[in-house]
Amino acid sequence: GESVGLHLPTLSVQEGDNSIINCAYSNSASDYFIWYKQESGKGPQFIIDIRSNMDKRQGQRVTVLLNKTVKHLSLQIAATQPGDSAVYFCAEVESGATNKLIFGTGTLLAVQP
Amino acid sequence: NAGVTQTPKFRVLKTGQSMTLLCAQDMNHEYMYWYRQDPGMGLRLIHYSVGEGTTAKGEVPDGYNVSRLKKQNFLLGLESAAPSQTSVYFCASSYVTGQGPNTEAFFGQGTRLTVV
């Protein structure tokens, strides 16, 4: 069957290298920006989020950077592993009481052994 | 604890047929969502619900209807399927926090629908 990864921007890295996945957003009013990971055949899974009043947030092996001036979000993955191979989506939560997640297009991360 | 369960996992419909996709969550979450995912695109929000008995339109609601009669279930209906509705459909749920938006949504495994 056709993969969700077809036609997506692709980042190919060697195992052990650091990966940087970028995302541009358009809604300046969003409260939070989030990264989700989607493995083949599965639903998206939450990785990390960052509030709009922050510039940087770190998790386990991942760091998210937010540049509100140019409306840019990035996800850095340290020491990339084969299990990191997936499609990565940035998303934003609209202000208000609905918790609506609005997703970006996605980037396919391919980790070469 | 099953999380978010979608049924069916696969379905092929003929143009004009109707069907209902079922989403069930056992986490007592207030918010539930239906997304569609097409190749080369992100997830697009179809409809969502902020609580039992309430629904609202998302980004691409045309051709779909939803119902949230029970808190744990969110149904997505296609009254007259069209080939343009061929897609992978994902249901998600999230919970209310007392401190602003909740960014962690829990997704089901998806339903692959083909309309011929």
GROMACS .gro file of N, CA, C and O in nm, chain A:
model
  452
    1GLY      N    1   0.082  -0.120   0.000
    1GLY     CA    2   0.000   0.000   0.000
    1GLY      C    3   0.086   0.125   0.000
    1GLY      O    4   0.206   0.121   0.026
    2GLU      N    5   0.024   0.237  -0.032
    2GLU     CA    6   0.101   0.360  -0.041
    2GLU      C    7   0.136   0.410   0.099
    2GLU      O    8   0.054   0.411   0.190
    3SER      N    9   0.257   0.454   0.117
    3SER     CA   10   0.304   0.499   0.246
    3SER      C   11   0.272   0.646   0.265
    3SER      O   12   0.276   0.723   0.172
    4VAL      N   13   0.247   0.682   0.389
    4VAL     CA   14   0.225   0.824   0.418
    4VAL      C   15   0.352   0.902   0.393
    4VAL      O   16   0.348   1.024   0.377
    5GLY      N   17   0.469   0.832   0.387
    5GLY     CA   18   0.595   0.904   0.371
    5GLY      C   19   0.624   0.948   0.230
    5GLY      O   20   0.715   1.027   0.207
    6LEU      N   21   0.547   0.896   0.130
    6LEU     CA   22   0.576   0.934  -0.008
    6LEU      C   23   0.556   1.084  -0.027
    6LEU      O   24   0.462   1.142   0.023
    7HIS      N   25   0.643   1.145  -0.105
    7HIS     CA   26   0.635   1.285  -0.143
    7HIS      C   27   0.667   1.380  -0.029
    7HIS      O   28   0.657   1.501  -0.045
    8LEU      N   29   0.703   1.328   0.087
    8LEU     CA   30   0.739   1.415   0.197
    8LEU      C   31   0.885   1.457   0.185
    8LEU      O   32   0.968   1.383   0.133
    9PRO      N   33   0.918   1.575   0.241
    9PRO     CA   34   1.061   1.608   0.253
    9PRO      C   35   1.129   1.498   0.333
    9PRO      O   36   1.074   1.448   0.431
   10THR      N   37   1.250   1.461   0.292
   10THR     CA   38   1.321   1.352   0.356
   10THR      C   39   1.456   1.399   0.407
   10THR      O   40   1.529   1.471   0.338
   11LEU      N   41   1.489   1.357   0.529
   11LEU     CA   42   1.619   1.381   0.588
   11LEU      C   43   1.684   1.246   0.610
   11LEU      O   44   1.631   1.162   0.682
   12SER      N   45   1.800   1.226   0.548
   12SER     CA   46   1.872   1.101   0.562
   12SER      C   47   1.998   1.124   0.645
   12SER      O   48   2.078   1.212   0.612
   13VAL      N   49   2.014   1.048   0.753
   13VAL     CA   50   2.130   1.066   0.841
   13VAL      C   51   2.191   0.931   0.872
   13VAL      O   52   2.126   0.826   0.861
   14GLN      N   53   2.317   0.935   0.913
   14GLN     CA   54   2.386   0.814   0.956
   14GLN      C   55   2.356   0.788   1.104
   14GLN      O   56   2.344   0.882   1.184
   15GLU      N   57   2.346   0.662   1.136
   15GLU     CA   58   2.328   0.624   1.276
   15GLU      C   59   2.438   0.687   1.361
   15GLU      O   60   2.556   0.681   1.326
   16GLY      N   61   2.398   0.748   1.472
   16GLY     CA   62   2.494   0.810   1.561
   16GLY      C   63   2.509   0.960   1.540
   16GLY      O   64   2.555   1.031   1.630
   17ASP      N   65   2.472   1.008   1.421
   17ASP     CA   66   2.477   1.151   1.395
   17ASP      C   67   2.360   1.221   1.464
   17ASP      O   68   2.262   1.159   1.504
   18ASN      N   69   2.372   1.354   1.472
   18ASN     CA   70   2.259   1.433   1.522
   18ASN      C   71   2.168   1.471   1.405
   18ASN      O   72   2.216   1.496   1.294
   19SER      N   73   2.039   1.477   1.431
   19SER     CA   74   1.941   1.513   1.328
   19SER      C   75   1.875   1.645   1.366
   19SER      O   76   1.850   1.671   1.484
   20ILE      N   77   1.846   1.725   1.264
   20ILE     CA   78   1.772   1.849   1.287
   20ILE      C   79   1.658   1.853   1.187
   20ILE      O   80   1.680   1.853   1.066
   21ILE      N   81   1.537   1.855   1.237
   21ILE     CA   82   1.417   1.860   1.155
   21ILE      C   83   1.352   1.996   1.175
   21ILE      O   84   1.335   2.042   1.288
   22ASN      N   85   1.320   2.061   1.066
   22ASN     CA   86   1.269   2.198   1.071
   22ASN      C   87   1.122   2.207   1.034
   22ASN      O   88   1.068   2.122   0.963
   23CYS      N   89   1.061   2.313   1.083
   23CYS     CA   90   0.918   2.335   1.056
   23CYS      C   91   0.892   2.485   1.060
   23CYS      O   92   0.942   2.556   1.147
   24ALA      N   93   0.813   2.532   0.963
   24ALA     CA   94   0.769   2.671   0.964
   24ALA      C   95   0.621   2.673   0.999
   24ALA      O   96   0.545   2.589   0.951
   25TYR      N   97   0.582   2.765   1.084
   25TYR     CA   98   0.441   2.776   1.119
   25TYR      C   99   0.389   2.913   1.082
   25TYR      O  100   0.466   3.005   1.051
   26SER      N  101   0.258   2.928   1.081
   26SER     CA  102   0.199   3.053   1.033
   26SER      C  103   0.116   3.126   1.137
   26SER      O  104   0.099   3.248   1.127
   27ASN      N  105   0.067   3.054   1.238
   27ASN     CA  106  -0.025   3.115   1.333
   27ASN      C  107   0.049   3.169   1.455
   27ASN      O  108   0.093   3.094   1.541
   28SER      N  109   0.063   3.300   1.460
   28SER     CA  110   0.137   3.362   1.570
   28SER      C  111   0.063   3.352   1.702
   28SER      O  112   0.121   3.374   1.809
   29ALA      N  113  -0.067   3.319   1.697
   29ALA     CA  114  -0.148   3.317   1.819
   29ALA      C  115  -0.147   3.183   1.891
   29ALA      O  116  -0.207   3.169   1.996
   30SER      N  117  -0.077   3.084   1.836
   30SER     CA  118  -0.076   2.952   1.901
   30SER      C  119  -0.004   2.959   2.035
   30SER      O  120   0.096   3.027   2.050
   31ASP      N  121  -0.058   2.882   2.131
   31ASP     CA  122  -0.001   2.880   2.265
   31ASP      C  123   0.116   2.782   2.279
   31ASP      O  124   0.209   2.805   2.355
   32TYR      N  125   0.105   2.671   2.208
   32TYR     CA  126   0.204   2.565   2.220
   32TYR      C  127   0.240   2.514   2.083
   32TYR      O  128   0.155   2.510   1.992
   33PHE      N  129   0.363   2.467   2.072
   33PHE     CA  130   0.410   2.400   1.952
   33PHE      C  131   0.462   2.262   1.992
   33PHE      O  132   0.527   2.249   2.096
   34ILE      N  133   0.429   2.164   1.910
   34ILE     CA  134   0.453   2.026   1.951
   34ILE      C  135   0.517   1.947   1.837
   34ILE      O  136   0.493   1.974   1.719
   35TRP      N  137   0.594   1.848   1.875
   35TRP     CA  138   0.646   1.751   1.779
   35TRP      C  139   0.585   1.614   1.806
   35TRP      O  140   0.582   1.567   1.920
   36TYR      N  141   0.539   1.552   1.695
   36TYR     CA  142   0.487   1.417   1.700
   36TYR      C  143   0.570   1.328   1.607
   36TYR      O  144   0.619   1.373   1.504
   37LYS      N  145   0.579   1.200   1.644
   37LYS     CA  146   0.650   1.101   1.565
   37LYS      C  147   0.549   0.998   1.517
   37LYS      O  148   0.467   0.950   1.595
   38GLN      N  149   0.555   0.964   1.388
   38GLN     CA  150   0.466   0.862   1.335
   38GLN      C  151   0.546   0.752   1.267
   38GLN      O  152   0.608   0.775   1.163
   39GLU      N  153   0.545   0.634   1.325
   39GLU     CA  154   0.609   0.518   1.264
   39GLU      C  155   0.514   0.455   1.164
   39GLU      O  156   0.391   0.473   1.173
   40SER      N  157   0.570   0.381   1.071
   40SER     CA  158   0.492   0.323   0.964
   40SER      C  159   0.378   0.236   1.017
   40SER      O  160   0.399   0.149   1.101
   41GLY      N  161   0.257   0.264   0.972
   41GLY     CA  162   0.142   0.184   1.011
   41GLY      C  163   0.084   0.216   1.147
   41GLY      O  164  -0.004   0.144   1.195
   42LYS      N  165   0.132   0.323   1.209
   42LYS     CA  166   0.084   0.358   1.342
   42LYS      C  167   0.031   0.501   1.346
   42LYS      O  168   0.055   0.580   1.254
   43GLY      N  169  -0.037   0.533   1.452
   43GLY     CA  170  -0.080   0.670   1.473
   43GLY      C  171   0.033   0.755   1.528
   43GLY      O  172   0.131   0.703   1.580
   44PRO      N  173   0.022   0.887   1.518
   44PRO     CA  174   0.126   0.976   1.571
   44PRO      C  175   0.139   0.961   1.722
   44PRO      O  176   0.042   0.931   1.792
   45GLN      N  177   0.260   0.986   1.769
   45GLN     CA  178   0.290   0.976   1.912
   45GLN      C  179   0.361   1.102   1.958
   45GLN      O  180   0.455   1.149   1.892
   46PHE      N  181   0.316   1.158   2.068
   46PHE     CA  182   0.372   1.280   2.124
   46PHE      C  183   0.520   1.262   2.160
   46PHE      O  184   0.559   1.160   2.216
   47ILE      N  185   0.603   1.364   2.124
   47ILE     CA  186   0.744   1.360   2.161
   47ILE      C  187   0.774   1.466   2.267
   47ILE      O  188   0.817   1.437   2.378
   48ILE      N  189   0.749   1.591   2.229
   48ILE     CA  190   0.785   1.703   2.317
   48ILE      C  191   0.708   1.826   2.273
   48ILE      O  192   0.670   1.837   2.156
   49ASP      N  193   0.684   1.916   2.366
   49ASP     CA  194   0.618   2.042   2.330
   49ASP      C  195   0.697   2.159   2.387
   49ASP      O  196   0.788   2.142   2.467
   50ILE      N  197   0.661   2.278   2.341
   50ILE     CA  198   0.722   2.400   2.391
   50ILE      C  199   0.616   2.509   2.393
   50ILE      O  200   0.537   2.523   2.299
   51ARG      N  201   0.615   2.583   2.502
   51ARG     CA  202   0.519   2.692   2.512
   51ARG      C  203   0.568   2.811   2.432
   51ARG      O  204   0.689   2.831   2.416
   52SER      N  205   0.478   2.893   2.388
   52SER     CA  206   0.513   3.003   2.298
   52SER      C  207   0.600   3.109   2.365
   52SER      O  208   0.664   3.189   2.296
   53ASN      N  209   0.608   3.110   2.498
   53ASN     CA  210   0.692   3.209   2.567
   53ASN      C  211   0.832   3.154   2.600
   53ASN      O  212   0.907   3.215   2.676
   54MET      N  213   0.865   3.038   2.541
   54MET     CA  214   0.996   2.977   2.561
   54MET      C  215   1.072   2.972   2.430
   54MET      O  216   1.012   2.975   2.322
   55ASP      N  217   1.206   2.962   2.438
   55ASP     CA  218   1.289   2.950   2.319
   55ASP      C  219   1.343   2.809   2.300
   55ASP      O  220   1.375   2.768   2.188
   56LYS      N  221   1.356   2.737   2.410
   56LYS     CA  222   1.422   2.607   2.403
   56LYS      C  223   1.365   2.516   2.512
   56LYS      O  224   1.336   2.561   2.623
   57ARG      N  225   1.355   2.388   2.478
   57ARG     CA  226   1.315   2.290   2.578
   57ARG      C  227   1.383   2.159   2.545
   57ARG      O  228   1.388   2.118   2.428
   58GLN      N  229   1.433   2.093   2.649
   58GLN     CA  230   1.506   1.969   2.627
   58GLN      C  231   1.434   1.852   2.688
   58GLN      O  232   1.373   1.860   2.794
   59GLY      N  233   1.442   1.738   2.616
   59GLY     CA  234   1.390   1.613   2.669
   59GLY      C  235   1.500   1.509   2.663
   59GLY      O  236   1.618   1.542   2.655
   60GLN      N  237   1.459   1.384   2.663
   60GLN     CA  238   1.558   1.278   2.655
   60GLN      C  239   1.603   1.263   2.510
   60GLN      O  240   1.528   1.220   2.424
   61ARG      N  241   1.723   1.300   2.481
   61ARG     CA  242   1.785   1.295   2.346
   61ARG      C  243   1.723   1.392   2.247
   61ARG      O  244   1.762   1.397   2.131
   62VAL      N  245   1.622   1.467   2.285
   62VAL     CA  246   1.559   1.561   2.194
   62VAL      C  247   1.560   1.701   2.252
   62VAL      O  248   1.553   1.719   2.374
   63THR      N  249   1.571   1.799   2.162
   63THR     CA  250   1.565   1.940   2.199
   63THR      C  251   1.476   2.010   2.098
   63THR      O  252   1.490   1.987   1.977
   64VAL      N  253   1.386   2.093   2.144
   64VAL     CA  254   1.303   2.171   2.054
   64VAL      C  255   1.342   2.318   2.069
   64VAL      O  256   1.360   2.367   2.181
   65LEU      N  257   1.358   2.385   1.956
   65LEU     CA  258   1.392   2.527   1.953
   65LEU      C  259   1.280   2.603   1.884
   65LEU      O  260   1.227   2.558   1.782
   66LEU      N  261   1.244   2.716   1.940
   66LEU     CA  262   1.137   2.798   1.884
   66LEU      C  263   1.190   2.938   1.856
   66LEU      O  264   1.244   3.005   1.945
   67ASN      N  265   1.176   2.983   1.733
   67ASN     CA  266   1.215   3.118   1.693
   67ASN      C  267   1.090   3.190   1.645
   67ASN      O  268   1.047   3.173   1.531
   68LYS      N  269   1.032   3.267   1.734
   68LYS     CA  270   0.906   3.334   1.702
   68LYS      C  271   0.925   3.447   1.601
   68LYS      O  272   0.832   3.482   1.529
   69THR      N  273   1.043   3.503   1.594
   69THR     CA  274   1.068   3.614   1.501
   69THR      C  275   1.046   3.570   1.358
   69THR      O  276   0.986   3.642   1.278
   70VAL      N  277   1.095   3.450   1.325
   70VAL     CA  278   1.081   3.400   1.188
   70VAL      C  279   0.982   3.285   1.180
   70VAL      O  280   0.972   3.218   1.077
   71LYS      N  281   0.907   3.261   1.288
   71LYS     CA  282   0.805   3.157   1.293
   71LYS      C  283   0.863   3.021   1.253
   71LYS      O  284   0.814   2.953   1.162
   72HIS      N  285   0.966   2.982   1.325
   72HIS     CA  286   1.037   2.860   1.291
   72HIS      C  287   1.054   2.773   1.415
   72HIS      O  288   1.084   2.822   1.524
   73LEU      N  289   1.034   2.644   1.394
   73LEU     CA  290   1.043   2.544   1.500
   73LEU      C  291   1.138   2.435   1.452
   73LEU      O  292   1.134   2.398   1.334
   74SER      N  293   1.224   2.385   1.542
   74SER     CA  294   1.310   2.275   1.501
   74SER      C  295   1.315   2.169   1.610
   74SER      O  296   1.296   2.198   1.728
   75LEU      N  297   1.340   2.046   1.566
   75LEU     CA  298   1.357   1.933   1.657
   75LEU      C  299   1.496   1.876   1.635
   75LEU      O  300   1.530   1.840   1.522
   76GLN      N  301   1.574   1.872   1.738
   76GLN     CA  302   1.707   1.815   1.730
   76GLN      C  303   1.707   1.680   1.803
   76GLN      O  304   1.663   1.671   1.917
   77ILE      N  305   1.756   1.578   1.735
   77ILE     CA  306   1.766   1.445   1.793
   77ILE      C  307   1.914   1.410   1.803
   77ILE      O  308   1.985   1.410   1.702
   78ALA      N  309   1.960   1.385   1.924
   78ALA     CA  310   2.100   1.352   1.945
   78ALA      C  311   2.124   1.203   1.924
   78ALA      O  312   2.039   1.119   1.956
   79ALA      N  313   2.241   1.171   1.867
   79ALA     CA  314   2.281   1.030   1.849
   79ALA      C  315   2.168   0.949   1.787
   79ALA      O  316   2.117   0.854   1.847
   80THR      N  317   2.129   0.984   1.669
   80THR     CA  318   2.013   0.924   1.603
   80THR      C  319   2.029   0.773   1.590
   80THR      O  320   2.137   0.723   1.554
   81GLN      N  321   1.922   0.702   1.619
   81GLN     CA  322   1.922   0.556   1.616
   81GLN      C  323   1.826   0.505   1.509
   81GLN      O  324   1.735   0.577   1.467
   82PRO      N  325   1.843   0.382   1.463
   82PRO     CA  326   1.750   0.327   1.363
   82PRO      C  327   1.604   0.336   1.407
   82PRO      O  328   1.516   0.357   1.323
   83GLY      N  329   1.579   0.324   1.535
   83GLY     CA  330   1.441   0.333   1.586
   83GLY      C  331   1.382   0.473   1.575
   83GLY      O  332   1.262   0.490   1.596
   84ASP      N  333   1.464   0.569   1.541
   84ASP     CA  334   1.415   0.706   1.521
   84ASP      C  335   1.357   0.726   1.382
   84ASP      O  336   1.298   0.830   1.354
   85SER      N  337   1.378   0.630   1.293
   85SER     CA  338   1.325   0.640   1.157
   85SER      C  339   1.173   0.648   1.162
   85SER      O  340   1.107   0.559   1.216
   86ALA      N  341   1.118   0.756   1.109
   86ALA     CA  342   0.974   0.779   1.116
   86ALA      C  343   0.943   0.909   1.043
   86ALA      O  344   1.034   0.978   0.995
   87VAL      N  345   0.816   0.943   1.036
   87VAL     CA  346   0.775   1.075   0.989
   87VAL      C  347   0.752   1.162   1.112
   87VAL      O  348   0.687   1.121   1.208
   88TYR      N  349   0.808   1.282   1.107
   88TYR     CA  350   0.797   1.376   1.220
   88TYR      C  351   0.711   1.494   1.178
   88TYR      O  352   0.733   1.556   1.074
   89PHE      N  353   0.612   1.522   1.261
   89PHE     CA  354   0.520   1.633   1.235
   89PHE      C  355   0.535   1.739   1.344
   89PHE      O  356   0.541   1.706   1.463
   90CYS      N  357   0.536   1.864   1.300
   90CYS     CA  358   0.517   1.970   1.398
   90CYS      C  359   0.368   2.000   1.402
   90CYS      O  360   0.295   1.977   1.305
   91ALA      N  361   0.323   2.047   1.515
   91ALA     CA  362   0.182   2.080   1.531
   91ALA      C  363   0.171   2.199   1.624
   91ALA      O  364   0.265   2.232   1.696
   92GLU      N  365   0.058   2.263   1.620
   92GLU     CA  366   0.035   2.375   1.710
   92GLU      C  367  -0.104   2.362   1.769
   92GLU      O  368  -0.195   2.308   1.707
   93VAL      N  369  -0.116   2.410   1.891
   93VAL     CA  370  -0.244   2.411   1.958
   93VAL      C  371  -0.301   2.552   1.952
   93VAL      O  372  -0.235   2.648   1.994
   94GLU      N  373  -0.420   2.561   1.898
   94GLU     CA  374  -0.485   2.690   1.888
   94GLU      C  375  -0.528   2.738   2.027
   94GLU      O  376  -0.567   2.660   2.111
   95SER      N  377  -0.521   2.865   2.043
   95SER     CA  378  -0.567   2.925   2.168
   95SER      C  379  -0.717   2.899   2.186
   95SER      O  380  -0.790   2.888   2.090
   96GLY      N  381  -0.761   2.887   2.308
   96GLY     CA  382  -0.902   2.863   2.335
   96GLY      C  383  -0.922   2.734   2.411
   96GLY      O  384  -0.827   2.673   2.460
   97ALA      N  385  -1.045   2.687   2.416
   97ALA     CA  386  -1.076   2.572   2.502
   97ALA      C  387  -1.098   2.443   2.424
   97ALA      O  388  -1.157   2.349   2.475
   98THR      N  389  -1.051   2.436   2.301
   98THR     CA  390  -1.081   2.319   2.221
   98THR      C  391  -0.966   2.220   2.212
   98THR      O  392  -0.985   2.108   2.168
   99ASN      N  393  -0.847   2.258   2.249
   99ASN     CA  394  -0.730   2.170   2.237
   99ASN      C  395  -0.707   2.123   2.094
   99ASN      O  396  -0.653   2.015   2.072
  100LYS      N  397  -0.749   2.199   1.996
  100LYS     CA  398  -0.733   2.155   1.858
  100LYS      C  399  -0.586   2.154   1.818
  100LYS      O  400  -0.516   2.253   1.832
  101LEU      N  401  -0.543   2.037   1.769
  101LEU     CA  402  -0.408   2.023   1.717
  101LEU      C  403  -0.410   2.043   1.566
  101LEU      O  404  -0.480   1.970   1.496
  102ILE      N  405  -0.333   2.136   1.515
  102ILE     CA  406  -0.322   2.160   1.371
  102ILE      C  407  -0.182   2.118   1.329
  102ILE      O  408  -0.082   2.170   1.380
  103PHE      N  409  -0.176   2.023   1.235
  103PHE     CA  410  -0.049   1.961   1.199
  103PHE      C  411   0.013   2.025   1.074
  103PHE      O  412  -0.057   2.069   0.983
  104GLY      N  413   0.146   2.022   1.069
  104GLY     CA  414   0.221   2.056   0.950
  104GLY      C  415   0.230   1.935   0.858
  104GLY      O  416   0.175   1.829   0.886
  105THR      N  417   0.306   1.951   0.748
  105THR     CA  418   0.313   1.847   0.644
  105THR      C  419   0.391   1.724   0.687
  105THR      O  420   0.356   1.613   0.654
  106GLY      N  421   0.499   1.741   0.758
  106GLY     CA  422   0.578   1.627   0.802
  106GLY      C  423   0.709   1.613   0.729
  106GLY      O  424   0.725   1.659   0.614
  107THR      N  425   0.806   1.550   0.794
  107THR     CA  426   0.939   1.520   0.738
  107THR      C  427   0.971   1.375   0.766
  107THR      O  428   0.956   1.329   0.880
  108LEU      N  429   1.016   1.305   0.664
  108LEU     CA  430   1.056   1.166   0.681
  108LEU      C  431   1.202   1.160   0.721
  108LEU      O  432   1.289   1.210   0.649
  109LEU      N  433   1.230   1.101   0.836
  109LEU     CA  434   1.367   1.083   0.882
  109LEU      C  435   1.409   0.939   0.853
  109LEU      O  436   1.345   0.846   0.901
  110ALA      N  437   1.513   0.924   0.771
  110ALA     CA  438   1.564   0.792   0.738
  110ALA      C  439   1.702   0.776   0.798
  110ALA      O  440   1.793   0.853   0.765
  111VAL      N  441   1.719   0.680   0.888
  111VAL     CA  442   1.846   0.660   0.956
  111VAL      C  443   1.918   0.544   0.890
  111VAL      O  444   1.867   0.431   0.885
  112GLN      N  445   2.037   0.573   0.838
  112GLN     CA  446   2.117   0.470   0.770
  112GLN      C  447   2.212   0.403   0.870
  112GLN      O  448   2.279   0.472   0.944
  113PRO      N  449   2.213   0.270   0.872
  113PRO     CA  450   2.301   0.200   0.968
  113PRO      C  451   2.449   0.213   0.931
  113PRO      O  452   2.482   0.244   0.820
   0.00000   0.00000   0.00000
